JSON list of C-alpha atoms in Angstrom, two decimals:
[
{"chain": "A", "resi": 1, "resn": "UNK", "atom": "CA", "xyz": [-3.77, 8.22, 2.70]},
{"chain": "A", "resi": 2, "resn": "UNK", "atom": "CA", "xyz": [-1.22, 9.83, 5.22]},
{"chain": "A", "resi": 3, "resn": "UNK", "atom": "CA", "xyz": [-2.34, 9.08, 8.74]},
{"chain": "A", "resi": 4, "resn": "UNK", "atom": "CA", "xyz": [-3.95, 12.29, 10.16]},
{"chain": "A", "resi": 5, "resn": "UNK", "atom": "CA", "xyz": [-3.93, 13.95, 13.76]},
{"chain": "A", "resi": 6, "resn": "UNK", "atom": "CA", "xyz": [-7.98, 14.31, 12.91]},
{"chain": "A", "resi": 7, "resn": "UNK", "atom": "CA", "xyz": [-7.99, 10.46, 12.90]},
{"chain": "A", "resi": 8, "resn": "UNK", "atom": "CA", "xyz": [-6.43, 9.51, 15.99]},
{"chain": "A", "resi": 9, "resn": "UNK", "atom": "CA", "xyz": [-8.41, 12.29, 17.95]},
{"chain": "A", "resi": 10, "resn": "UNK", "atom": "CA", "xyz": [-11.37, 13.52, 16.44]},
{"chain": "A", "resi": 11, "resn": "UNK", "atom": "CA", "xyz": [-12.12, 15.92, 19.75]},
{"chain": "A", "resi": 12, "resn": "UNK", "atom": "CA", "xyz": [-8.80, 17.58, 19.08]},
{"chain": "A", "resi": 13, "resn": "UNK", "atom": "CA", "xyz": [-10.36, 20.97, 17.83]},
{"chain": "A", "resi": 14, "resn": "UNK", "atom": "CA", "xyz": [-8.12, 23.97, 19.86]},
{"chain": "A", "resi": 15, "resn": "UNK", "atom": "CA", "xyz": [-4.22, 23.15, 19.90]},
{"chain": "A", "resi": 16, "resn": "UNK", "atom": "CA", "xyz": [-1.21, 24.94, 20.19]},
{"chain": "A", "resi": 17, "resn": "UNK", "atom": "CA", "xyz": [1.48, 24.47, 17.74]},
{"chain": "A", "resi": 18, "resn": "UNK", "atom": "CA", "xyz": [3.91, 26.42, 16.07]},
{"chain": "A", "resi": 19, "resn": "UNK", "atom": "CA", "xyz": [5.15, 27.42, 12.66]},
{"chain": "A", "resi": 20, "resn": "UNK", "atom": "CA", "xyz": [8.31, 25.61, 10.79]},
{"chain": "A", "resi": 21, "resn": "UNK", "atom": "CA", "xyz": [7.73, 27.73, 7.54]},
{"chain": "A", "resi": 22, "resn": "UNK", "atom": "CA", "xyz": [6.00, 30.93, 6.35]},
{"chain": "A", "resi": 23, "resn": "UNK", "atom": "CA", "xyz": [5.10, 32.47, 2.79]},
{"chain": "A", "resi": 24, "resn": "UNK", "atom": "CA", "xyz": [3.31, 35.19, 2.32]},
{"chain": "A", "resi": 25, "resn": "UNK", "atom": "CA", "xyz": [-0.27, 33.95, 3.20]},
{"chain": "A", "resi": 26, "resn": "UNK", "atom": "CA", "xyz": [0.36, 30.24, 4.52]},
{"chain": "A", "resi": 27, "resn": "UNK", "atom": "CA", "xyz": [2.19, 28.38, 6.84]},
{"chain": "A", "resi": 28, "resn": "UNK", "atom": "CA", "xyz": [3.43, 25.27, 7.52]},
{"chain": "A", "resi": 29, "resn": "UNK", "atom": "CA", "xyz": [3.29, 24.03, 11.37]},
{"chain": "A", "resi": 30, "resn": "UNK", "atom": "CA", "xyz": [4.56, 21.38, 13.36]},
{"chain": "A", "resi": 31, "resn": "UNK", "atom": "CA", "xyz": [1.03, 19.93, 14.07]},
{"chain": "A", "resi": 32, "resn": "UNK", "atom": "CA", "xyz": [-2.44, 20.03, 12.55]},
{"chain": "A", "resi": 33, "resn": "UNK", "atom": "CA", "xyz": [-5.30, 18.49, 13.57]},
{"chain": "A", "resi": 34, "resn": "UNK", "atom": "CA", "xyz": [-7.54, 20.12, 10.18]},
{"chain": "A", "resi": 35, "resn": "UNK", "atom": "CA", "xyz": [-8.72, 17.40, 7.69]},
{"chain": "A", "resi": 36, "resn": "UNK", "atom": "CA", "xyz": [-7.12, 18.90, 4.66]},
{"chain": "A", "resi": 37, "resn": "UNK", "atom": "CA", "xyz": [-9.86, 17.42, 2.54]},
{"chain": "A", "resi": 38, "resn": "UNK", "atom": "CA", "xyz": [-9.96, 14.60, -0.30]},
{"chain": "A", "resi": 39, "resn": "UNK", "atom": "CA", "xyz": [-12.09, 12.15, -1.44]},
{"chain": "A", "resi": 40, "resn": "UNK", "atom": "CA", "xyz": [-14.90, 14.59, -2.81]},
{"chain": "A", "resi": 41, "resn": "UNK", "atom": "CA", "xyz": [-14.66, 16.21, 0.87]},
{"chain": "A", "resi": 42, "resn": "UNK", "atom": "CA", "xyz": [-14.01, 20.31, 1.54]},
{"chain": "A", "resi": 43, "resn": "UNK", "atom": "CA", "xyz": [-11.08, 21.31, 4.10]},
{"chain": "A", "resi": 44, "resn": "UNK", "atom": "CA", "xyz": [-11.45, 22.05, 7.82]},
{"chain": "A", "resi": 45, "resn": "UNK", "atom": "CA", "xyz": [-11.06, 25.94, 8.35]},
{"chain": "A", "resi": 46, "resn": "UNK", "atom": "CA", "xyz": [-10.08, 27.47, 11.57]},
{"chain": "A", "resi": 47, "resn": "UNK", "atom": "CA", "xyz": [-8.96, 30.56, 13.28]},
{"chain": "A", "resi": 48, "resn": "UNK", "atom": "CA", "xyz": [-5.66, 30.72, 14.32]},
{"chain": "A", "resi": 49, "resn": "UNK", "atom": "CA", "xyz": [-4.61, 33.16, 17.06]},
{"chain": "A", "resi": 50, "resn": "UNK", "atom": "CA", "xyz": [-1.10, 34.14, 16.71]},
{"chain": "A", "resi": 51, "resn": "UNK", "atom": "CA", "xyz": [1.53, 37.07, 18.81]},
{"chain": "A", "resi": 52, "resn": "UNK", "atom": "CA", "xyz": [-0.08, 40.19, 16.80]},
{"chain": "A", "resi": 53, "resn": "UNK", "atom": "CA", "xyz": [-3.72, 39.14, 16.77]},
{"chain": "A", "resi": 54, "resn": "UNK", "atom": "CA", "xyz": [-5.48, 36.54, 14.68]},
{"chain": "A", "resi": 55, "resn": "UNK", "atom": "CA", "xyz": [-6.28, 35.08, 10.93]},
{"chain": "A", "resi": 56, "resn": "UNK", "atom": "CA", "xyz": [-8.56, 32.77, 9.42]},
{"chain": "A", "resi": 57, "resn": "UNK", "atom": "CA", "xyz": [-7.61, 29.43, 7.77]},
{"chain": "A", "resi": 58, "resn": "UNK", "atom": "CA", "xyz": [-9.40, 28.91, 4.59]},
{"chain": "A", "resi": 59, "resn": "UNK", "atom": "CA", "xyz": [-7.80, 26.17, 3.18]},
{"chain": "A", "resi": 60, "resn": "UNK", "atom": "CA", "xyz": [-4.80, 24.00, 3.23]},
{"chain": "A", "resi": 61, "resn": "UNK", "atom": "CA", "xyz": [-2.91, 22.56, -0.02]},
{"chain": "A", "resi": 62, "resn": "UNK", "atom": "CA", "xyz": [-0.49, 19.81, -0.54]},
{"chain": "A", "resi": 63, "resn": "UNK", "atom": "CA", "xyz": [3.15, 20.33, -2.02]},
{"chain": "A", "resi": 64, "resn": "UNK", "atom": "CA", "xyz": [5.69, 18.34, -2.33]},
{"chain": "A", "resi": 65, "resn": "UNK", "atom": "CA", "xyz": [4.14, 15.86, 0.88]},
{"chain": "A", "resi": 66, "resn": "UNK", "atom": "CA", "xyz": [3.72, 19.47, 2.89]},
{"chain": "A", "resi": 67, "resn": "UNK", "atom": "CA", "xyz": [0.28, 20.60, 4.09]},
{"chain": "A", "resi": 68, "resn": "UNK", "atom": "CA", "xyz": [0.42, 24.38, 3.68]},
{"chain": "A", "resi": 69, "resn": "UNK", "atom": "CA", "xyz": [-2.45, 26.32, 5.19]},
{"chain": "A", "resi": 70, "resn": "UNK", "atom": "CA", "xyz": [-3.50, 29.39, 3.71]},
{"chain": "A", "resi": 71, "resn": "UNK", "atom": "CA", "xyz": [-4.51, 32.03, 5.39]},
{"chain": "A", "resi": 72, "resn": "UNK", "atom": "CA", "xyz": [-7.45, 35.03, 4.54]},
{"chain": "A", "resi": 73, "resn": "UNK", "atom": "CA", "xyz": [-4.17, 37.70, 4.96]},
{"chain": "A", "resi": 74, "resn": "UNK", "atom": "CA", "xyz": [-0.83, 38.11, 3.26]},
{"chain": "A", "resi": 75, "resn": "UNK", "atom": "CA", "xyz": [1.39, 37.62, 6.82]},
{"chain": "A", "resi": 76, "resn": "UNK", "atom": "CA", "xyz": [4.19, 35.88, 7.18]},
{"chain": "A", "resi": 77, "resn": "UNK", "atom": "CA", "xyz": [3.78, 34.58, 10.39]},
{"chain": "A", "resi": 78, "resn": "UNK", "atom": "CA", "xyz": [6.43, 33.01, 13.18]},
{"chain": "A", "resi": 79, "resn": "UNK", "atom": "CA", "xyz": [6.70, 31.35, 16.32]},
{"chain": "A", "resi": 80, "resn": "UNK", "atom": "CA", "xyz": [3.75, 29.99, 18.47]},
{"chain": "A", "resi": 81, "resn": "UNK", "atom": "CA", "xyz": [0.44, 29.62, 17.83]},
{"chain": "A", "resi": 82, "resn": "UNK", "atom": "CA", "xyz": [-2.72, 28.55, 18.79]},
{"chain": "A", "resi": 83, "resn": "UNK", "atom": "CA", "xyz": [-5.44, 27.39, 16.85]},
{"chain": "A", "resi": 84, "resn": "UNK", "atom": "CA", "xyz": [-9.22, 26.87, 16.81]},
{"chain": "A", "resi": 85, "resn": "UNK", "atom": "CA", "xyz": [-11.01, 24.92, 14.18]},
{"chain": "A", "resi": 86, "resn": "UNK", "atom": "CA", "xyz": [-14.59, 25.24, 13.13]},
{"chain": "A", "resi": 87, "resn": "UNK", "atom": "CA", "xyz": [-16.81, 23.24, 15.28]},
{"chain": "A", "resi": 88, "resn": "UNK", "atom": "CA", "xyz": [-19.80, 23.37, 13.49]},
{"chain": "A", "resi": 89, "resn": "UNK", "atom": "CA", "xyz": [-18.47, 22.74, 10.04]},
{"chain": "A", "resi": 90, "resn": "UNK", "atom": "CA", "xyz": [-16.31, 19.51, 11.05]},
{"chain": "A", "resi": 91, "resn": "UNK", "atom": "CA", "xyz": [-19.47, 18.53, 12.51]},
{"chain": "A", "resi": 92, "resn": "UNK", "atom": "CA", "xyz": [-21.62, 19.13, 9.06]},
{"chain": "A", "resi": 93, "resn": "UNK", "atom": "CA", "xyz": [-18.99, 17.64, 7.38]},
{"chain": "A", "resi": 94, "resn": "UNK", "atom": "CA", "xyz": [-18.37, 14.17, 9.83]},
{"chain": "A", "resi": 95, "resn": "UNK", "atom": "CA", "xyz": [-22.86, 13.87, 9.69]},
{"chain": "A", "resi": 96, "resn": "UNK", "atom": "CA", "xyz": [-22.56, 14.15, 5.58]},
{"chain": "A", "resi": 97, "resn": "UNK", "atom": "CA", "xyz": [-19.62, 11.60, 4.91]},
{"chain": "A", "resi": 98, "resn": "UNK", "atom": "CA", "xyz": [-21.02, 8.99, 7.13]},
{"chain": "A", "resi": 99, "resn": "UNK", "atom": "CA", "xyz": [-24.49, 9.38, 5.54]},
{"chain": "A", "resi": 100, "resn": "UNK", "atom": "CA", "xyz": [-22.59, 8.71, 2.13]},
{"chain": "A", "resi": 101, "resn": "UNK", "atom": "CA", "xyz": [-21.05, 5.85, 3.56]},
{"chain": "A", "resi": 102, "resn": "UNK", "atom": "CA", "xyz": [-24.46, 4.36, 4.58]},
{"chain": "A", "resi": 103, "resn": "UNK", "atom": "CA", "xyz": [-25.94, 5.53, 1.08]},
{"chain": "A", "resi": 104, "resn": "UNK", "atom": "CA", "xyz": [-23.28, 3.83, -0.57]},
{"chain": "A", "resi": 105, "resn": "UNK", "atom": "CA", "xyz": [-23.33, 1.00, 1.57]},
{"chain": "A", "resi": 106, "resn": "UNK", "atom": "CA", "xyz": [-27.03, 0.72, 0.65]},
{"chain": "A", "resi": 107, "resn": "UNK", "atom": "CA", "xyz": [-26.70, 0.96, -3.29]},
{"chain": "A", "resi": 108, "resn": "UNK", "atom": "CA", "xyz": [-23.66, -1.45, -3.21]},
{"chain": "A", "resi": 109, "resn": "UNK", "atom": "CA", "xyz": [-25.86, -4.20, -1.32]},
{"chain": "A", "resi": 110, "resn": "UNK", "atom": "CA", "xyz": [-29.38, -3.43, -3.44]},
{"chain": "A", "resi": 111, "resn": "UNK", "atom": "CA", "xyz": [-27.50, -2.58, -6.74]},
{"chain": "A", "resi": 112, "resn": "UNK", "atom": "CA", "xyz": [-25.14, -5.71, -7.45]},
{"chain": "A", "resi": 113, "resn": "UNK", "atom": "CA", "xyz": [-22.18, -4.04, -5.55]},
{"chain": "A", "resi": 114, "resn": "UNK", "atom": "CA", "xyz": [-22.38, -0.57, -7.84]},
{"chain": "A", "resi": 115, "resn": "UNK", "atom": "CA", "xyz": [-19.26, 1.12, -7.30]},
{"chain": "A", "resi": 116, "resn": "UNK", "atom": "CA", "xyz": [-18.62, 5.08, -6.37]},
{"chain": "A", "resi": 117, "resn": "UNK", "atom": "CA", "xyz": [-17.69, 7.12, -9.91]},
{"chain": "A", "resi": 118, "resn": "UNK", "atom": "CA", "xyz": [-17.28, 10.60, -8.00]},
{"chain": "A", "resi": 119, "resn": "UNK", "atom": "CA", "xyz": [-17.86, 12.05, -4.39]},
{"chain": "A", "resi": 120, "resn": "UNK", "atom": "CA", "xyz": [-18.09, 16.07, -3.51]},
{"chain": "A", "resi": 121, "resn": "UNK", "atom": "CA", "xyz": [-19.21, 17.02, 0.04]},
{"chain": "A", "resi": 122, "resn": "UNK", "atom": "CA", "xyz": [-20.08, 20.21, 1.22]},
{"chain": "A", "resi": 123, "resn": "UNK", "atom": "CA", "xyz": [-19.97, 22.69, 4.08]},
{"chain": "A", "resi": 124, "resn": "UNK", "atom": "CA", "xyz": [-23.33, 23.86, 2.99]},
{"chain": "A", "resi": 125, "resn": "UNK", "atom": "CA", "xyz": [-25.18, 20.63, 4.60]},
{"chain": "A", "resi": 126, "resn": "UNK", "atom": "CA", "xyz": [-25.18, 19.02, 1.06]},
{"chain": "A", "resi": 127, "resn": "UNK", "atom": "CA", "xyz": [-23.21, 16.18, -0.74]},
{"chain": "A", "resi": 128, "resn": "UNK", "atom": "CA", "xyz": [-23.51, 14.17, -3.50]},
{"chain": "A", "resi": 129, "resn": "UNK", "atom": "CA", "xyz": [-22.86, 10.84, -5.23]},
{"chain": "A", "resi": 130, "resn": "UNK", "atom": "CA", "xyz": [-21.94, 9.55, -8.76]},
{"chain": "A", "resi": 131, "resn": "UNK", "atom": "CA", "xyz": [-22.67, 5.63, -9.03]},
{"chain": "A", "resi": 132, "resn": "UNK", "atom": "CA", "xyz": [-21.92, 3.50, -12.12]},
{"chain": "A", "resi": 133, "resn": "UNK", "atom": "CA", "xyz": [-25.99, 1.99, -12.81]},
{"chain": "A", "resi": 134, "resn": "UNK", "atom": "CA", "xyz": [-26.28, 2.01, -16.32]},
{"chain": "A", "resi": 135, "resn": "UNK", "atom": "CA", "xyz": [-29.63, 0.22, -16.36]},
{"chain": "A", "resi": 136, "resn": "UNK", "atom": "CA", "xyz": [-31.03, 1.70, -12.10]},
{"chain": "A", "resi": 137, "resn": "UNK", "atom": "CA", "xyz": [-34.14, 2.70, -11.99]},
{"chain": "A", "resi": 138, "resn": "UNK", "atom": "CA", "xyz": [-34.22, 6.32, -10.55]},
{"chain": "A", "resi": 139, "resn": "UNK", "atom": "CA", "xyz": [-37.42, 5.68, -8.92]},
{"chain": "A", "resi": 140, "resn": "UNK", "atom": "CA", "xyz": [-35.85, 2.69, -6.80]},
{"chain": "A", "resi": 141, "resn": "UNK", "atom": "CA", "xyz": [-32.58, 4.81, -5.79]},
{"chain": "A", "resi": 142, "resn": "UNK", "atom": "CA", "xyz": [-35.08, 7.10, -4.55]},
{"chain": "A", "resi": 143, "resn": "UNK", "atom": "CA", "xyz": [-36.69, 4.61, -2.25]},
{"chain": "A", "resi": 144, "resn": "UNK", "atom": "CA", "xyz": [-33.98, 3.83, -0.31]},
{"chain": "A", "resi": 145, "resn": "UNK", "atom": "CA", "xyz": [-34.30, 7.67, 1.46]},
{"chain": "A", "resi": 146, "resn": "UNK", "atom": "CA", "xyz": [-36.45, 5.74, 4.06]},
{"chain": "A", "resi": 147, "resn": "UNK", "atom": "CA", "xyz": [-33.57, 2.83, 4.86]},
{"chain": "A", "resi": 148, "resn": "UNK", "atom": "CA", "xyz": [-30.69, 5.65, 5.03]},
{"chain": "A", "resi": 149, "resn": "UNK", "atom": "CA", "xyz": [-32.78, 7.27, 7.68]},
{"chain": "A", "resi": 150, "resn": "UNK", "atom": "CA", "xyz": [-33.93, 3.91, 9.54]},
{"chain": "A", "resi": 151, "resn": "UNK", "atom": "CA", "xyz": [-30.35, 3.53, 9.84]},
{"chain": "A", "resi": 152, "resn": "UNK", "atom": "CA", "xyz": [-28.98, 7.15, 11.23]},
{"chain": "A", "resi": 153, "resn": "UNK", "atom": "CA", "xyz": [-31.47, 6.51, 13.75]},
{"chain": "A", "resi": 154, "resn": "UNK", "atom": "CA", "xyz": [-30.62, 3.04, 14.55]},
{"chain": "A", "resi": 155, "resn": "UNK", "atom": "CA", "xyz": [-27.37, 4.46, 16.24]},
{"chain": "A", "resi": 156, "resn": "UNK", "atom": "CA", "xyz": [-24.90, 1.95, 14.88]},
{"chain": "A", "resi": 157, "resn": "UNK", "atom": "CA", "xyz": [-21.27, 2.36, 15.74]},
{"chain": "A", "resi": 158, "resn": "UNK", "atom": "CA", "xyz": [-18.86, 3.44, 13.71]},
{"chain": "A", "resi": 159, "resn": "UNK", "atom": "CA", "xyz": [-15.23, 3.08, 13.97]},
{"chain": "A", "resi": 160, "resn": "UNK", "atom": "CA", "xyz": [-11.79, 2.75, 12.06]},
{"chain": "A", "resi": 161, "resn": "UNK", "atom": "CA", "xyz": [-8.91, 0.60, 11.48]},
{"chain": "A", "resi": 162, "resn": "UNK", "atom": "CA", "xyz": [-6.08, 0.08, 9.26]},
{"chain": "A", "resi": 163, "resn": "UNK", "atom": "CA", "xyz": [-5.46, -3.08, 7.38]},
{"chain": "A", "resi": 164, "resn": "UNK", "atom": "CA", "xyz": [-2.42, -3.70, 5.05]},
{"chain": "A", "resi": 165, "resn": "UNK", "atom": "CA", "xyz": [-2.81, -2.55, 1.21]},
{"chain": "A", "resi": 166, "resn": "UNK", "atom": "CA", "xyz": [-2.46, -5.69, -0.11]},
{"chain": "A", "resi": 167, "resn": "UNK", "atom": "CA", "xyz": [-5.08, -7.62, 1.99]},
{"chain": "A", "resi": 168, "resn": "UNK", "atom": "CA", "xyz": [-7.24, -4.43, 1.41]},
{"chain": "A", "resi": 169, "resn": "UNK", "atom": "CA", "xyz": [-6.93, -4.74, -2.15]},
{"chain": "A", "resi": 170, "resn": "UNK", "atom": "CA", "xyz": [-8.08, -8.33, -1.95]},
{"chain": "A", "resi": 171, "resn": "UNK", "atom": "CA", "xyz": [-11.19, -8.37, -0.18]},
{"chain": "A", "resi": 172, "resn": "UNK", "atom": "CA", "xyz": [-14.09, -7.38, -1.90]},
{"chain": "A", "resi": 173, "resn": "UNK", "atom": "CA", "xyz": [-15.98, -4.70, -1.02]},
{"chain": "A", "resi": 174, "resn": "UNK", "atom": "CA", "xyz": [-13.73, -2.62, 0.69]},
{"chain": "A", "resi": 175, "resn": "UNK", "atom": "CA", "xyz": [-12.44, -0.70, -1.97]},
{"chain": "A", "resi": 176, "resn": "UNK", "atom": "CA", "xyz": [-15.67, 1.02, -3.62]},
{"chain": "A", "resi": 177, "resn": "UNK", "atom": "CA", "xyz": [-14.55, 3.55, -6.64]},
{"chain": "A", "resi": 178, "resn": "UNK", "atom": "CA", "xyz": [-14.28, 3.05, -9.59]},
{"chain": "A", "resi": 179, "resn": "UNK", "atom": "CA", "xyz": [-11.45, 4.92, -10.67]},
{"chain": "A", "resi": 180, "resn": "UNK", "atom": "CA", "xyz": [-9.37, 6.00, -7.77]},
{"chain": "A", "resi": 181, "resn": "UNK", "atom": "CA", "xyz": [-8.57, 3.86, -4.26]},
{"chain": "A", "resi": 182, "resn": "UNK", "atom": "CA", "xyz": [-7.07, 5.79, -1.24]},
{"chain": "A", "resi": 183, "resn": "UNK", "atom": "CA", "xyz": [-3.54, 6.02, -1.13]},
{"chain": "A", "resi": 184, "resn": "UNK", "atom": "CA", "xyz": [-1.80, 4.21, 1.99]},
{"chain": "A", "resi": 185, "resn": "UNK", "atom": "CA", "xyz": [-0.29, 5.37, 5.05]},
{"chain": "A", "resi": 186, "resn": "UNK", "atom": "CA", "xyz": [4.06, 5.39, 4.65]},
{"chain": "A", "resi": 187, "resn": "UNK", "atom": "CA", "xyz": [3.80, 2.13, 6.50]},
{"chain": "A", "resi": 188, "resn": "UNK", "atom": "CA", "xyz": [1.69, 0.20, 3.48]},
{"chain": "A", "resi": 189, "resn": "UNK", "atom": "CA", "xyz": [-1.53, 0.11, 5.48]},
{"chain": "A", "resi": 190, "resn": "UNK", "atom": "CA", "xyz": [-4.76, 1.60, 4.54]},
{"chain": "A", "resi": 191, "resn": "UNK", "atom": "CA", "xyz": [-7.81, 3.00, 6.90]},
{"chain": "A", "resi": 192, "resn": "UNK", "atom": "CA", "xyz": [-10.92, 1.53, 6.96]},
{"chain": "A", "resi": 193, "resn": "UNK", "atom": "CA", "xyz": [-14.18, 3.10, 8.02]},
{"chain": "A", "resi": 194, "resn": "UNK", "atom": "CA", "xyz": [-16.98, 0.37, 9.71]},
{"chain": "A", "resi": 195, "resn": "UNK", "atom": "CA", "xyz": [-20.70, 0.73, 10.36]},
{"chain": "A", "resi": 196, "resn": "UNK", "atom": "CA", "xyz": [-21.39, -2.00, 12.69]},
{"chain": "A", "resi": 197, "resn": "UNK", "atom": "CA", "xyz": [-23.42, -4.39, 10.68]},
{"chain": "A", "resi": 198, "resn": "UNK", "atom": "CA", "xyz": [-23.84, -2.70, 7.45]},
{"chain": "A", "resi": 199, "resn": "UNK", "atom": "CA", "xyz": [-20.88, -1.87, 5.94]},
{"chain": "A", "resi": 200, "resn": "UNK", "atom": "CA", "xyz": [-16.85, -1.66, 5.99]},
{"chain": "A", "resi": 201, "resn": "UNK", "atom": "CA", "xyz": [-15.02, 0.69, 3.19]},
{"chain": "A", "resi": 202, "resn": "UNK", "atom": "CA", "xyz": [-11.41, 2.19, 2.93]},
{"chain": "A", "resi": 203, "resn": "UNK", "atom": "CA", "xyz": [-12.17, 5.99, 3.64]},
{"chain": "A", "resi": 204, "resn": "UNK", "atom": "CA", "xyz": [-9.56, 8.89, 4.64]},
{"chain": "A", "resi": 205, "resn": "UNK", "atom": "CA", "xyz": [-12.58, 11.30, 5.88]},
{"chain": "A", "resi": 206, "resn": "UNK", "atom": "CA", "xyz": [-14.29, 12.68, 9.33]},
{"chain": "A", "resi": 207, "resn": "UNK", "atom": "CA", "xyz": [-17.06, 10.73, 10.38]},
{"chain": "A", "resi": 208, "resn": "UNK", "atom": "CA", "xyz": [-19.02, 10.40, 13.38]},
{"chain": "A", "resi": 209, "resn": "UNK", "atom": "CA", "xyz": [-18.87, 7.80, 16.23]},
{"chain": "A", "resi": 210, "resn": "UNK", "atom": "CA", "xyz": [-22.62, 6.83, 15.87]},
{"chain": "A", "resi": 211, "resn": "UNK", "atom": "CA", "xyz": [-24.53, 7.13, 13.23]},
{"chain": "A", "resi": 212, "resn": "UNK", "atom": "CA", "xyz": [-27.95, 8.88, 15.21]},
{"chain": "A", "resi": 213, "resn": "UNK", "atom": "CA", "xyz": [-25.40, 11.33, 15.81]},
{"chain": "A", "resi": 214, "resn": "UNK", "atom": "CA", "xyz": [-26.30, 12.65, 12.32]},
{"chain": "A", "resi": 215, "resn": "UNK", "atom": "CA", "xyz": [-29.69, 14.79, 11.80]},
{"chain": "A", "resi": 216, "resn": "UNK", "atom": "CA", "xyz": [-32.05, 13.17, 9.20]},
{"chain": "A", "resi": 217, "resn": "UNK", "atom": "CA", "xyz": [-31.41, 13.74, 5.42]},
{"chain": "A", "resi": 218, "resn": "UNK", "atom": "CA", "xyz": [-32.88, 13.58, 2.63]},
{"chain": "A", "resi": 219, "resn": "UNK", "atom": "CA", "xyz": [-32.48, 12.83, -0.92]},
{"chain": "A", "resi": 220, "resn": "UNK", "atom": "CA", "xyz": [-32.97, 16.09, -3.15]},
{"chain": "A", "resi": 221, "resn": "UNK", "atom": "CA", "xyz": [-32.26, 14.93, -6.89]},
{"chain": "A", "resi": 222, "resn": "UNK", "atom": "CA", "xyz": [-31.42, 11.70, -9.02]},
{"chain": "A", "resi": 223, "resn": "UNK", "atom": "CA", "xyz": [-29.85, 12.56, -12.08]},
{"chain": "A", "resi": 224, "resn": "UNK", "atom": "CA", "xyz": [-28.49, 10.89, -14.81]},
{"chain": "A", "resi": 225, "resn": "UNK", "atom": "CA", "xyz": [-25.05, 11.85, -15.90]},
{"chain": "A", "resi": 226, "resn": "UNK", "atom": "CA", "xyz": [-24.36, 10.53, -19.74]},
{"chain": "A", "resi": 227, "resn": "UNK", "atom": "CA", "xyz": [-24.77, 6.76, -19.98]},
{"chain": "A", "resi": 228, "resn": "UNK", "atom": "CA", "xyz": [-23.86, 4.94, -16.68]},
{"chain": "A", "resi": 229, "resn": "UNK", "atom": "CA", "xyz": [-23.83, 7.63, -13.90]},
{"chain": "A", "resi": 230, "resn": "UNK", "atom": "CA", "xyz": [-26.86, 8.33, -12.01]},
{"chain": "A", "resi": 231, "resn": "UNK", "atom": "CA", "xyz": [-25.99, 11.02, -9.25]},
{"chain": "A", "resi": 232, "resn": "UNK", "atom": "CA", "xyz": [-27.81, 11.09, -6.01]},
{"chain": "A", "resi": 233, "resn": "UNK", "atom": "CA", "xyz": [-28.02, 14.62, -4.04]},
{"chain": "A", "resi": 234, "resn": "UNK", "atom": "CA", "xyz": [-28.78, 14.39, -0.30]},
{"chain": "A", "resi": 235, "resn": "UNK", "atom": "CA", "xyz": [-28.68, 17.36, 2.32]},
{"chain": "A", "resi": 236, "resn": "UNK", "atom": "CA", "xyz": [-28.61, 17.40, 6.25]},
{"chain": "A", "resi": 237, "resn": "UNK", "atom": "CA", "xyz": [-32.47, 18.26, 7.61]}
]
């Protein structure tokens, strides 16, 4: 996973920057500090404020190693800008992954280490997860609504490192789908997300700093998806 602005300061939500490249509709600038999404997780949007008035960001794609965002207007914009991204939404966003990451945490520990099959997470307040349990009993995924919520309210820490590919690769645990691990920063290392005392994955998302930052959720559905998958909805309270 590239190393992001968004990781080394997650308060960084108004900068100014400027623009290195321009198509009709998107631009490339010097500096972001908008998750561009991955990992089952939407985009940061933003408004960015610019010499002839303003337009919204509503997405940003990856070509060639370049994050282009797209704008809501065909412009071809220059020079200096500023920009302002969407408090409220990171925020949604940041309270959903980490309540995946204690969801997972919980159905890895209770389900004899049941890895991740797919991930989507949504601006809407709701998210969902695919886990490989063949033989799970819906009715005791369900029961673990109460322990997700005993532990957003316990208020444990959560934080992030980077540790090298290779050692990341060989500790168990850390690397939780099935299918698909997190690329690596250029410099071969890959980040790590940590709930103190529950739970230590390798994770390119937003998260919060505590977890009783996060309202309450709850789980919605359990369904099964052909054979093996059983899919557990959840939404913000």
């Amino acid at each position: 996973m590239p190393h992001y602005l968004c990781h080394d300061e997650p308060d960084l939500l108004e900068f100014e920057t400027s623009v290195v490249e321009a198509r009709p509709g998107a631009v490339l600038l010097s500096r972001s500090a908008l998750h561009p999404g991955g990992g089952g997780q939407v985009c940061d949007t933003a408004t960015l404020r610019h010499a002839h008035g303003e337009a919204r960001i509503v997405g940003v794609s990856v070509e060639n190693g370049c994050y282009w965002h797209e704008l809501d207007t065909p412009l071809e914009l220059a020079g200096e800008v500023l920009v302002s991204i969407d408090a409220q939404r990171r925020s949604t966003l940041a309270q959903l992954h980490t309540a995946t990451h204690i969801l997972n945490a919980l159905v890895y520990q209770q389900f004899a280490g049941a890895l991740v099959t797919g991930a989507q997470i949504n601006a809407d307040g709701s998210a969902r997860m695919d886990f490989d349990l063949p033989e799970a009993d819906n009715d005791a995924l369900r029961a673990l609504d109460g322990p997700l919520n005993d532990v957003i309210r316990q208020g444990l820490e959560v934080r992030a490192s980077y540790l090298d590919l290779r050692d990341a690769q060989a500790t168990p645990g850390l690397i939780r789908s099935l299918s698909v691990a997190p690329p690596p920063t250029p410099d071969g290392t890959i980040r790590i997300v940590e709930i103190a005392g529950l739970d230590r994955q390798a994770c390119g998302g937003t998260h919060l700093t505590n977890t009783a930052q996060s309202r309450p959720v709850r789980m919605t559905k359990i369904e099964n998806k052909g054979r093996r998958n059983r899919r557990v909805r959840i939404e913000l309270t």
